[in-house]
N, CA, C and O of each residue as an XYZ file, in Angstrom:
684
protein
N      -3.977     -1.749    -39.865
C      -5.029     -2.611    -40.303
C      -5.899     -1.890    -41.320
O      -6.212     -0.710    -41.165
N      -6.266     -2.584    -42.316
C      -7.099     -2.020    -43.366
C      -8.542     -2.002    -42.906
O      -9.042     -2.979    -42.348
N      -9.222     -0.857    -43.150
C     -10.644     -0.761    -42.828
C     -10.945     -0.439    -41.375
O     -12.113     -0.319    -41.007
N      -9.920     -0.295    -40.534
C     -10.149      0.021    -39.128
C      -9.849      1.505    -38.918
O      -8.789      1.998    -39.304
N     -10.781      2.193    -38.312
C     -10.588      3.625    -38.064
C      -9.557      3.811    -36.970
O      -9.586      3.094    -35.969
N      -8.640      4.763    -37.138
C      -7.660      5.032    -36.082
C      -8.390      5.498    -34.825
O      -9.389      6.214    -34.895
N      -7.874      5.081    -33.692
C      -8.551      5.423    -32.436
C      -7.924      6.602    -31.733
O      -8.467      7.076    -30.735
N      -6.773      7.104    -32.229
C      -6.138      8.224    -31.556
C      -6.156      9.486    -32.422
O      -5.174     10.226    -32.471
N      -7.259      9.720    -33.090
C      -7.418     10.964    -33.833
C      -8.338     11.864    -33.012
O      -9.097     11.372    -32.177
N      -8.278     13.170    -33.237
C      -9.162     14.065    -32.472
C     -10.633     13.680    -32.585
O     -11.369     13.771    -31.602
N     -11.071     13.254    -33.764
C     -12.480     12.905    -33.942
C     -12.852     11.644    -33.177
O     -14.007     11.475    -32.786
N     -11.889     10.761    -32.961
C     -12.187      9.503    -32.284
C     -12.189      9.639    -30.759
O     -12.740      8.785    -30.065
N     -11.583     10.694    -30.239
C     -11.536     10.878    -28.787
C     -12.894     11.326    -28.258
O     -13.626     12.028    -28.956
N     -13.232     10.939    -27.062
C     -14.475     11.444    -26.459
C     -14.429     12.962    -26.375
O     -13.360     13.554    -26.223
N     -15.583     13.579    -26.474
C     -15.671     15.042    -26.497
C     -14.952     15.682    -25.321
O     -14.317     16.724    -25.490
N     -15.032     15.094    -24.144
C     -14.408     15.720    -22.978
C     -12.888     15.676    -23.038
O     -12.229     16.406    -22.296
N     -12.309     14.838    -23.902
C     -10.858     14.753    -24.013
C     -10.307     15.603    -25.159
O      -9.104     15.855    -25.214
N     -11.162     16.042    -26.064
C     -10.712     16.841    -27.206
C     -10.438     18.271    -26.782
O     -11.065     18.800    -25.865
N      -9.492     18.881    -27.467
C      -9.287     20.315    -27.289
C     -10.497     21.016    -27.909
O     -10.984     20.602    -28.961
N     -10.966     22.042    -27.279
C     -12.130     22.775    -27.763
C     -11.762     24.203    -28.141
O     -12.543     25.131    -27.928
N     -10.591     24.371    -28.693
C     -10.097     25.713    -28.980
C     -11.037     26.472    -29.896
O     -11.391     27.612    -29.597
N     -11.449     25.874    -31.002
C     -12.310     26.580    -31.955
C     -13.643     26.935    -31.310
O     -14.130     28.053    -31.476
N     -14.230     26.009    -30.587
C     -15.506     26.295    -29.939
C     -15.351     27.384    -28.885
O     -16.144     28.325    -28.841
N     -14.332     27.260    -28.036
C     -14.131     28.259    -26.985
C     -13.843     29.642    -27.573
O     -14.317     30.652    -27.052
N     -13.070     29.683    -28.652
C     -12.783     30.970    -29.300
C     -14.074     31.578    -29.855
O     -14.311     32.778    -29.711
N     -14.897     30.753    -30.482
C     -16.171     31.245    -31.013
C     -17.110     31.671    -29.888
O     -17.764     32.710    -29.977
N     -17.171     30.873    -28.846
C     -18.043     31.181    -27.707
C     -17.634     32.495    -27.052
O     -18.474     33.366    -26.825
N     -16.357     32.638    -26.751
C     -15.866     33.854    -26.117
C     -15.963     35.045    -27.073
O     -16.281     36.157    -26.652
N     -15.692     34.812    -28.348
C     -15.804     35.883    -29.333
C     -17.221     36.422    -29.427
O     -17.430     37.635    -29.466
N     -18.194     35.519    -29.465
C     -19.594     35.952    -29.524
C     -19.982     36.707    -28.253
O     -20.648     37.741    -28.308
N     -19.557     36.177    -27.120
C     -19.850     36.826    -25.841
C     -19.211     38.217    -25.784
O     -19.862     39.193    -25.411
N     -17.938     38.297    -26.156
C     -17.216     39.566    -26.108
C     -17.836     40.573    -27.081
O     -17.981     41.748    -26.744
N     -18.199     40.125    -28.277
C     -18.805     41.027    -29.263
C     -20.141     41.562    -28.760
O     -20.446     42.743    -28.924
N     -20.929     40.695    -28.152
C     -22.222     41.122    -27.620
C     -22.043     42.149    -26.501
O     -22.730     43.170    -26.470
N     -21.121     41.871    -25.589
C     -20.871     42.813    -24.492
C     -20.333     44.143    -25.024
O     -20.735     45.206    -24.553
N     -19.430     44.088    -26.002
C     -18.903     45.330    -26.571
C     -20.011     46.090    -27.286
O     -20.062     47.318    -27.228
N     -20.895     45.366    -27.960
C     -22.038     46.003    -28.612
C     -22.908     46.752    -27.624
O     -23.429     47.823    -27.933
N     -23.067     46.187    -26.430
C     -23.835     46.876    -25.393
C     -23.141     48.166    -24.968
O     -23.791     49.188    -24.745
N     -21.824     48.108    -24.858
C     -21.069     49.303    -24.464
C     -21.120     50.379    -25.547
O     -21.294     51.558    -25.240
N     -20.972     49.982    -26.806
C     -21.027     50.976    -27.878
C     -22.443     51.526    -28.029
O     -22.619     52.711    -28.311
N     -23.445     50.680    -27.845
C     -24.834     51.142    -27.941
C     -25.140     52.195    -26.875
O     -25.879     53.146    -27.127
N     -24.570     52.018    -25.693
C     -24.773     52.999    -24.627
C     -24.205     54.365    -25.013
O     -24.619     55.391    -24.474
N     -23.251     54.371    -25.954
C     -22.668     55.619    -26.445
C     -23.318     56.079    -27.745
O     -22.948     57.111    -28.303
N     -24.290     55.304    -28.222
C     -25.002     55.676    -29.442
C     -24.390     55.165    -30.727
O     -24.625     55.731    -31.795
N     -23.598     54.089    -30.638
C     -22.943     53.536    -31.821
C     -23.226     52.051    -31.972
O     -23.486     51.349    -30.995
N     -23.170     51.586    -33.211
C     -23.147     50.152    -33.475
C     -21.682     49.715    -33.465
O     -20.787     50.557    -33.535
N     -21.433     48.429    -33.380
C     -20.050     47.947    -33.454
C     -19.392     48.330    -34.781
O     -18.242     48.770    -34.777
N     -20.090     48.176    -35.928
C     -19.446     48.594    -37.185
C     -19.097     50.081    -37.218
O     -18.050     50.457    -37.745
N     -19.957     50.921    -36.664
C     -19.645     52.351    -36.621
C     -18.407     52.612    -35.768
O     -17.530     53.387    -36.150
N     -18.346     51.965    -34.623
C     -17.185     52.131    -33.745
C     -15.911     51.682    -34.450
O     -14.882     52.352    -34.364
N     -15.978     50.564    -35.138
C     -14.806     50.065    -35.862
C     -14.385     50.978    -36.994
O     -13.193     51.168    -37.236
N     -15.366     51.547    -37.691
C     -15.048     52.457    -38.784
C     -14.401     53.733    -38.251
O     -13.425     54.216    -38.825
N     -14.929     54.276    -37.173
C     -14.306     55.452    -36.562
C     -12.860     55.151    -36.159
O     -11.963     55.971    -36.355
N     -12.657     53.973    -35.598
C     -11.310     53.570    -35.168
C     -10.353     53.503    -36.364
O      -9.212     53.959    -36.282
N     -10.828     52.932    -37.472
C      -9.992     52.816    -38.662
C      -9.682     54.195    -39.251
O      -8.551     54.456    -39.660
N     -10.679     55.070    -39.295
C     -10.442     56.410    -39.837
C      -9.451     57.171    -38.957
O      -8.611     57.912    -39.466
N      -9.547     56.990    -37.649
C      -8.573     57.651    -36.755
C      -7.171     57.097    -36.996
O      -6.196     57.847    -37.046
N      -7.081     55.784    -37.144
C      -5.770     55.154    -37.311
C      -5.128     55.514    -38.644
O      -3.911     55.679    -38.732
N      -5.963     55.635    -39.693
C      -5.439     55.928    -41.032
C      -6.290     57.006    -41.698
O      -7.032     56.715    -42.636
N      -6.189     58.252    -41.220
C      -7.006     59.319    -41.798
C      -6.627     59.616    -43.245
O      -5.486     59.419    -43.665
N      -7.614     60.093    -43.991
C      -7.353     60.503    -45.362
C      -7.540     59.423    -46.402
O      -7.323     59.673    -47.588
N      -7.934     58.238    -45.998
C      -8.177     57.180    -46.985
C      -9.502     57.440    -47.702
O     -10.416     58.051    -47.149
N      -9.582     56.970    -48.923
C     -10.845     57.068    -49.657
C     -11.803     55.990    -49.151
O     -11.388     55.020    -48.518
N     -13.091     56.178    -49.441
C     -14.065     55.148    -49.065
C     -13.716     53.817    -49.712
O     -13.867     52.763    -49.094
N     -13.249     53.863    -50.956
C     -12.880     52.633    -51.653
C     -11.734     51.926    -50.943
O     -11.750     50.704    -50.797
N     -10.742     52.689    -50.503
C      -9.602     52.100    -49.793
C     -10.054     51.511    -48.464
O      -9.628     50.416    -48.096
N     -10.915     52.225    -47.739
C     -11.425     51.721    -46.466
C     -12.216     50.435    -46.704
O     -12.081     49.471    -45.951
N     -13.037     50.423    -47.747
C     -13.821     49.219    -48.059
C     -12.897     48.037    -48.339
O     -13.170     46.919    -47.902
N     -11.809     48.278    -49.063
C     -10.853     47.189    -49.348
C     -10.233     46.669    -48.058
O     -10.126     45.458    -47.864
N      -9.825     47.580    -47.174
C      -9.212     47.170    -45.903
C     -10.196     46.337    -45.090
O      -9.818     45.335    -44.484
N     -11.457     46.756    -45.081
C     -12.473     46.051    -44.298
C     -12.982     44.788    -44.990
O     -13.605     43.936    -44.356
N     -12.716     44.671    -46.289
C     -13.184     43.496    -47.025
C     -14.677     43.546    -47.310
O     -15.330     42.506    -47.389
N     -15.223     44.754    -47.466
C     -16.653     44.910    -47.730
C     -16.840     45.708    -49.016
O     -15.993     46.535    -49.354
N     -17.928     45.476    -49.733
C     -18.173     46.279    -50.938
C     -18.346     47.762    -50.586
O     -18.984     48.081    -49.582
N     -17.791     48.668    -51.393
C     -17.915     50.100    -51.112
C     -19.364     50.545    -50.923
O     -19.637     51.428    -50.110
N     -20.286     49.950    -51.658
C     -21.690     50.349    -51.547
C     -22.248     50.078    -50.149
O     -23.141     50.791    -49.691
N     -21.736     49.074    -49.482
C     -22.197     48.776    -48.123
C     -21.606     49.739    -47.099
O     -22.196     49.988    -46.047
N     -20.445     50.271    -47.420
C     -19.780     51.196    -46.511
C     -20.432     52.580    -46.548
O     -20.389     53.313    -45.560
N     -21.032     52.936    -47.677
C     -21.612     54.264    -47.852
C     -22.614     54.597    -46.753
O     -22.581     55.703    -46.215
N     -23.496     53.676    -46.409
C     -24.510     53.941    -45.384
C     -23.865     54.240    -44.029
O     -24.321     55.124    -43.305
N     -22.814     53.510    -43.691
C     -22.109     53.765    -42.434
C     -21.475     55.155    -42.429
O     -21.609     55.904    -41.462
N     -20.788     55.490    -43.514
C     -20.125     56.790    -43.601
C     -21.170     57.906    -43.620
O     -21.004     58.926    -42.951
N     -22.249     57.713    -44.387
C     -23.310     58.729    -44.439
C     -23.847     59.031    -43.046
O     -24.013     60.194    -42.677
N     -24.118     57.988    -42.276
C     -24.676     58.177    -40.937
C     -23.693     58.931    -40.036
O     -24.086     59.850    -39.317
N     -22.433     58.545    -40.077
C     -21.431     59.211    -39.241
C     -21.206     60.656    -39.686
O     -20.946     61.533    -38.862
N     -21.309     60.895    -40.986
C     -21.169     62.259    -41.494
C     -22.369     63.112    -41.066
O     -22.197     64.259    -40.653
N     -23.572     62.563    -41.163
C     -24.778     63.284    -40.734
C     -24.716     63.649    -39.253
O     -25.258     64.673    -38.836
N     -24.060     62.819    -38.472
C     -23.919     63.072    -37.035
C     -22.770     64.020    -36.717
O     -22.551     64.366    -35.556
N     -22.033     64.442    -37.751
C     -20.939     65.386    -37.551
C     -19.672     64.758    -37.009
O     -18.832     65.457    -36.443
N     -19.515     63.448    -37.172
C     -18.355     62.735    -36.623
C     -17.265     62.493    -37.656
O     -16.091     62.359    -37.313
N     -17.660     62.439    -38.920
C     -16.745     62.159    -40.028
C     -17.015     63.191    -41.109
O     -18.150     63.627    -41.303
N     -15.959     63.574    -41.807
C     -16.152     64.443    -42.959
C     -15.435     63.859    -44.160
O     -14.379     63.235    -44.053
N     -16.054     64.086    -45.307
C     -15.454     63.709    -46.576
C     -14.800     64.971    -47.144
O     -15.442     66.012    -47.285
N     -13.514     64.854    -47.464
C     -12.790     65.975    -48.080
C     -12.321     65.533    -49.458
O     -11.869     64.403    -49.644
N     -12.435     66.431    -50.409
C     -11.938     66.099    -51.751
C     -10.443     65.824    -51.688
O      -9.686     66.548    -51.042
N     -10.041     64.774    -52.366
C      -8.627     64.443    -52.471
C      -7.986     65.448    -53.426
O      -8.397     65.546    -54.582
N      -6.983     66.196    -52.957
C      -6.381     67.220    -53.826
C      -5.674     66.629    -55.051
O      -5.497     67.321    -56.054
N      -5.272     65.368    -54.980
C      -4.584     64.730    -56.103
C      -5.540     64.044    -57.069
O      -5.186     63.790    -58.220
N      -6.748     63.742    -56.604
C      -7.750     63.070    -57.449
C      -9.127     63.551    -57.001
O      -9.724     62.983    -56.086
N      -9.617     64.583    -57.637
C     -10.851     65.228    -57.204
C     -12.082     64.333    -57.346
O     -13.169     64.714    -56.911
N     -11.931     63.156    -57.944
C     -13.049     62.213    -58.015
C     -13.235     61.475    -56.694
O     -14.308     60.934    -56.428
N     -12.197     61.453    -55.871
C     -12.239     60.718    -54.604
C     -12.334     61.667    -53.417
O     -11.861     62.803    -53.446
N     -12.964     61.149    -52.381
C     -13.055     61.877    -51.122
C     -12.235     61.139    -50.068
O     -12.227     59.909    -50.006
N     -11.547     61.921    -49.244
C     -10.803     61.369    -48.118
C     -11.706     61.400    -46.895
O     -12.514     62.315    -46.738
N     -11.570     60.400    -46.028
C     -12.354     60.343    -44.799
C     -11.496     60.818    -43.629
O     -10.360     60.382    -43.445
N     -12.076     61.725    -42.844
C     -11.393     62.292    -41.677
C     -12.375     62.393    -40.522
O     -13.573     62.580    -40.732
N     -11.867     62.270    -39.304
C     -12.679     62.530    -38.125
C     -12.788     64.036    -37.921
O     -11.846     64.781    -38.192
N     -13.934     64.466    -37.446
C     -14.114     65.847    -37.020
C     -13.705     65.933    -35.551
O     -13.335     64.927    -34.945
N     -13.773     67.133    -34.985
C     -13.497     67.278    -33.554
C     -14.479     66.427    -32.745
O     -14.094     65.799    -31.758
N     -15.739     66.409    -33.162
C     -16.733     65.575    -32.470
C     -16.407     64.094    -32.633
O     -16.634     63.301    -31.719
N     -15.878     63.723    -33.790
C     -15.475     62.335    -34.020
C     -14.302     61.934    -33.141
O     -14.242     60.810    -32.644
N     -13.372     62.858    -32.952
C     -12.236     62.572    -32.068
C     -12.702     62.433    -30.623
O     -12.193     61.591    -29.883
N     -13.672     63.262    -30.218
C     -14.230     63.131    -28.859
C     -14.973     61.802    -28.721
O     -14.877     61.138    -27.689
N     -15.703     61.421    -29.744
C     -16.413     60.132    -29.712
C     -15.411     58.990    -29.561
O     -15.676     58.016    -28.857
N     -14.261     59.113    -30.222
C     -13.240     58.070    -30.106
C     -12.658     58.024    -28.696
O     -12.310     56.949    -28.209
N     -12.548     59.157    -28.046
C     -12.087     59.163    -26.653
C     -13.072     58.371    -25.793
O     -12.668     57.560    -24.960
N     -14.362     58.610    -26.001
C     -15.390     57.877    -25.258
C     -15.354     56.385    -25.588
O     -15.461     55.540    -24.699
N     -15.202     56.072    -26.875
C     -15.129     54.670    -27.287
C     -13.865     53.992    -26.760
O     -13.894     52.813    -26.407
N     -12.762     54.728    -26.706
C     -11.520     54.173    -26.138
C     -11.715     53.792    -24.677
O     -11.243     52.744    -24.238
N     -12.409     54.638    -23.926
C     -12.682     54.327    -22.514
C     -13.562     53.088    -22.411
O     -13.322     52.222    -21.570
N     -14.578     53.001    -23.264
C     -15.464     51.834    -23.249
C     -14.684     50.570    -23.618
O     -14.900     49.509    -23.032
N     -13.778     50.688    -24.592
C     -12.975     49.537    -25.010
C     -12.039     49.081    -23.901
O     -11.852     47.882    -23.699
N     -11.448     50.032    -23.180
C     -10.542     49.679    -22.076
C     -11.315     48.984    -20.953
O     -10.844     47.998    -20.388
N     -12.493     49.500    -20.637
C     -13.335     48.853    -19.619
C     -13.744     47.453    -20.073
O     -13.778     46.515    -19.276
N     -14.051     47.326    -21.351
C     -14.438     46.028    -21.915
C     -13.287     45.031    -21.830
O     -13.474     43.885    -21.422
N     -12.102     45.477    -22.217
C     -10.907     44.616    -22.156
C     -10.678     44.141    -20.727
O     -10.396     42.966    -20.494
N     -10.797     45.048    -19.783
C     -10.603     44.697    -18.374
C     -11.657     43.692    -17.914
O     -11.331     42.725    -17.225
N     -12.901     43.909    -18.284
C     -13.972     43.008    -17.854
C     -13.815     41.613    -18.460
O     -13.995     40.608    -17.772
N     -13.479     41.558    -19.745
C     -13.349     40.253    -20.412
C     -12.168     39.472    -19.860
O     -12.253     38.256    -19.689
N     -11.077     40.153    -19.583
C      -9.865     39.454    -19.145
C      -9.699     39.421    -17.625
O      -8.656     38.996    -17.128
N     -10.707     39.860    -16.891
C     -10.617     39.931    -15.425
C     -10.192     38.628    -14.751
O      -9.441     38.683    -13.777
N     -10.637     37.450    -15.223
C     -10.222     36.219    -14.534
C      -8.741     35.856    -14.696
O      -8.255     34.932    -14.044
N      -8.028     36.577    -15.558
C      -6.631     36.231    -15.848
C      -5.655     37.147    -15.121
O      -5.951     38.310    -14.848
N      -4.497     36.600    -14.817
C      -3.411     37.407    -14.265
C      -2.787     38.215    -15.409
O      -3.017     37.900    -16.577
N      -2.014     39.237    -15.095
C      -1.342     39.980    -16.170
C      -0.475     39.079    -17.068
O      -0.443     39.273    -18.284
N       0.209     38.120    -16.492
C       1.034     37.206    -17.293
C       0.165     36.339    -18.203
O       0.507     36.104    -19.362
N      -0.961     35.867    -17.669
C      -1.872     35.056    -18.484
C      -2.471     35.886    -19.618
O      -2.639     35.393    -20.734
N      -2.789     37.135    -19.331
C      -3.328     38.027    -20.370
C      -2.315     38.185    -21.497
O      -2.672     38.091    -22.672
N      -1.073     38.420    -21.152
C      -0.027     38.600    -22.162
C       0.149     37.332    -22.988
O       0.281     37.396    -24.210
N       0.151     36.186    -22.324
C       0.305     34.916    -23.037
C      -0.881     34.658    -23.958
O      -0.699     34.271    -25.113
N      -2.088     34.869    -23.457
C      -3.279     34.651    -24.283
C      -3.275     35.595    -25.472
O      -3.570     35.180    -26.593
N      -2.946     36.857    -25.243
C      -2.898     37.822    -26.338
C      -1.908     37.377    -27.414
O      -2.202     37.457    -28.607
N      -0.751     36.915    -26.993
C       0.269     36.449    -27.928
C      -0.222     35.244    -28.728
O      -0.042     35.180    -29.944
N      -0.838     34.300    -28.041
C      -1.331     33.097    -28.720
C      -2.474     33.414    -29.684
O      -2.524     32.872    -30.788
N      -3.387     34.287    -29.272
C      -4.493     34.660    -30.152
C      -3.987     35.428    -31.370
O      -4.482     35.226    -32.479
N      -3.002     36.308    -31.172
C      -2.417     37.038    -32.297
C      -1.743     36.070    -33.265
O      -1.809     36.252    -34.481
N      -1.100     35.050    -32.727
C      -0.444     34.043    -33.575
C      -1.486     33.266    -34.381
O      -1.293     33.019    -35.571
N      -2.583     32.884    -33.736
C      -3.657     32.184    -34.449
C      -4.258     33.079    -35.536
O      -4.459     32.633    -36.666
N      -4.543     34.336    -35.199
C      -5.138     35.257    -36.168
C      -4.211     35.440    -37.371
O      -4.657     35.391    -38.518
N      -2.936     35.650    -37.107
C      -1.969     35.821    -38.196
C      -1.859     34.548    -39.027
O      -1.762     34.606    -40.253
N      -1.875     33.414    -38.365
C      -1.779     32.139    -39.072
C      -2.960     31.864    -39.990
O      -2.861     31.069    -40.924
N      -4.066     32.522    -39.719
C      -5.256     32.354    -40.558
C      -5.478     33.549    -41.480
O      -6.533     33.687    -42.100
N      -4.453     34.416    -41.559
C      -4.499     35.534    -42.497
C      -5.468     36.654    -42.128
O      -5.909     37.404    -42.999
N      -5.801     36.771    -40.845
C      -6.707     37.836    -40.421
C      -5.930     39.135    -40.248
O      -4.848     39.152    -39.660
N      -6.489     40.212    -40.763
C      -5.823     41.510    -40.674
C      -5.900     42.030    -39.245
O      -6.982     42.056    -38.658
N      -4.782     42.440    -38.681
C      -4.786     42.965    -37.310
C      -5.726     44.163    -37.175
O      -5.680     45.091    -37.983
N      -6.570     44.135    -36.154
C      -7.449     45.253    -35.863
C      -8.678     45.375    -36.740
O      -9.442     46.328    -36.589
N      -8.894     44.434    -37.657
C     -10.040     44.497    -38.566
C     -10.936     43.300    -38.299
O     -10.520     42.152    -38.455
N     -12.173     43.576    -37.896
C     -13.116     42.493    -37.619
C     -13.599     41.895    -38.939
O     -14.015     42.640    -39.827
N     -13.554     40.577    -39.090
C     -13.977     39.975    -40.357
C     -15.468     40.119    -40.637
O     -15.912     39.825    -41.746
N     -16.247     40.563    -39.662
C     -17.679     40.734    -39.854
C     -18.052     41.812    -40.852
O     -19.189     41.833    -41.323
N     -17.135     42.710    -41.193
C     -17.432     43.751    -42.166
C     -17.762     43.169    -43.535
O     -18.452     43.806    -44.331
N     -17.278     41.974    -43.811
C     -17.566     41.358    -45.108
C     -19.045     41.061    -45.275
O     -19.527     40.886    -46.394
N     -19.765     41.004    -44.163
C     -21.175     40.607    -44.213
C     -22.124     41.742    -43.850
O     -23.280     41.496    -43.507
N     -21.647     42.980    -43.922
C     -22.490     44.118    -43.555
C     -23.699     44.216    -44.468
O     -23.611     44.018    -45.680
N     -24.819     44.523    -43.856
C     -25.996     44.884    -44.626
C     -26.003     46.390    -44.746
O     -25.006     47.044    -44.441
N     -27.100     46.938    -45.181
C     -27.214     48.384    -45.348
C     -26.939     49.127    -44.047
O     -25.964     49.873    -43.962
N     -27.776     48.939    -43.037
C     -27.571     49.595    -41.737
C     -27.685     48.541    -40.665
O     -28.732     47.920    -40.486
N     -26.613     48.351    -39.967
C     -26.595     47.344    -38.906
C     -26.922     47.983    -37.584
O     -26.543     49.126    -37.327
N     -27.616     47.261    -36.751
C     -28.044     47.835    -35.473
C     -27.226     47.378    -34.304
O     -27.373     47.936    -33.216
N     -26.368     46.390    -34.464
C     -25.638     45.913    -33.281
C     -24.169     45.796    -33.533
O     -23.418     45.408    -32.639
């Protein structure tokens, strides 16, 4: 019929009958990020600092520019994070032997110890967030979430929030 809105579209269904995947993902994501922020804060880190340490451990020797590209943030915004971690003795900048204009980012021994502490906090966080699920449900949810993330072009292990970093973030 012309001019009649279809009645079996997601928008036409009552709210209680619609799938709420996007809302639930956002709700749980915000909750999980806040809880993880509390755990990292207890160790003296912001979430962006923890993520940057994790990336440097996973791919040591990258330049700040390369790290900024991976994170999707302007290099100038990354400088404050790296400066703070370097001042704390957790990260060091080493001259790139092939291009002396660039510095490579590496964890120090203290940075590696900090990552051990952060790994423990992350494991506790993962357990707490997924506690209501059985091991099989956890595996299925992880697979489905990874499929959604890949389908939307999200880089594995990289939080999209880095694109919106300010100078120094506190949470």
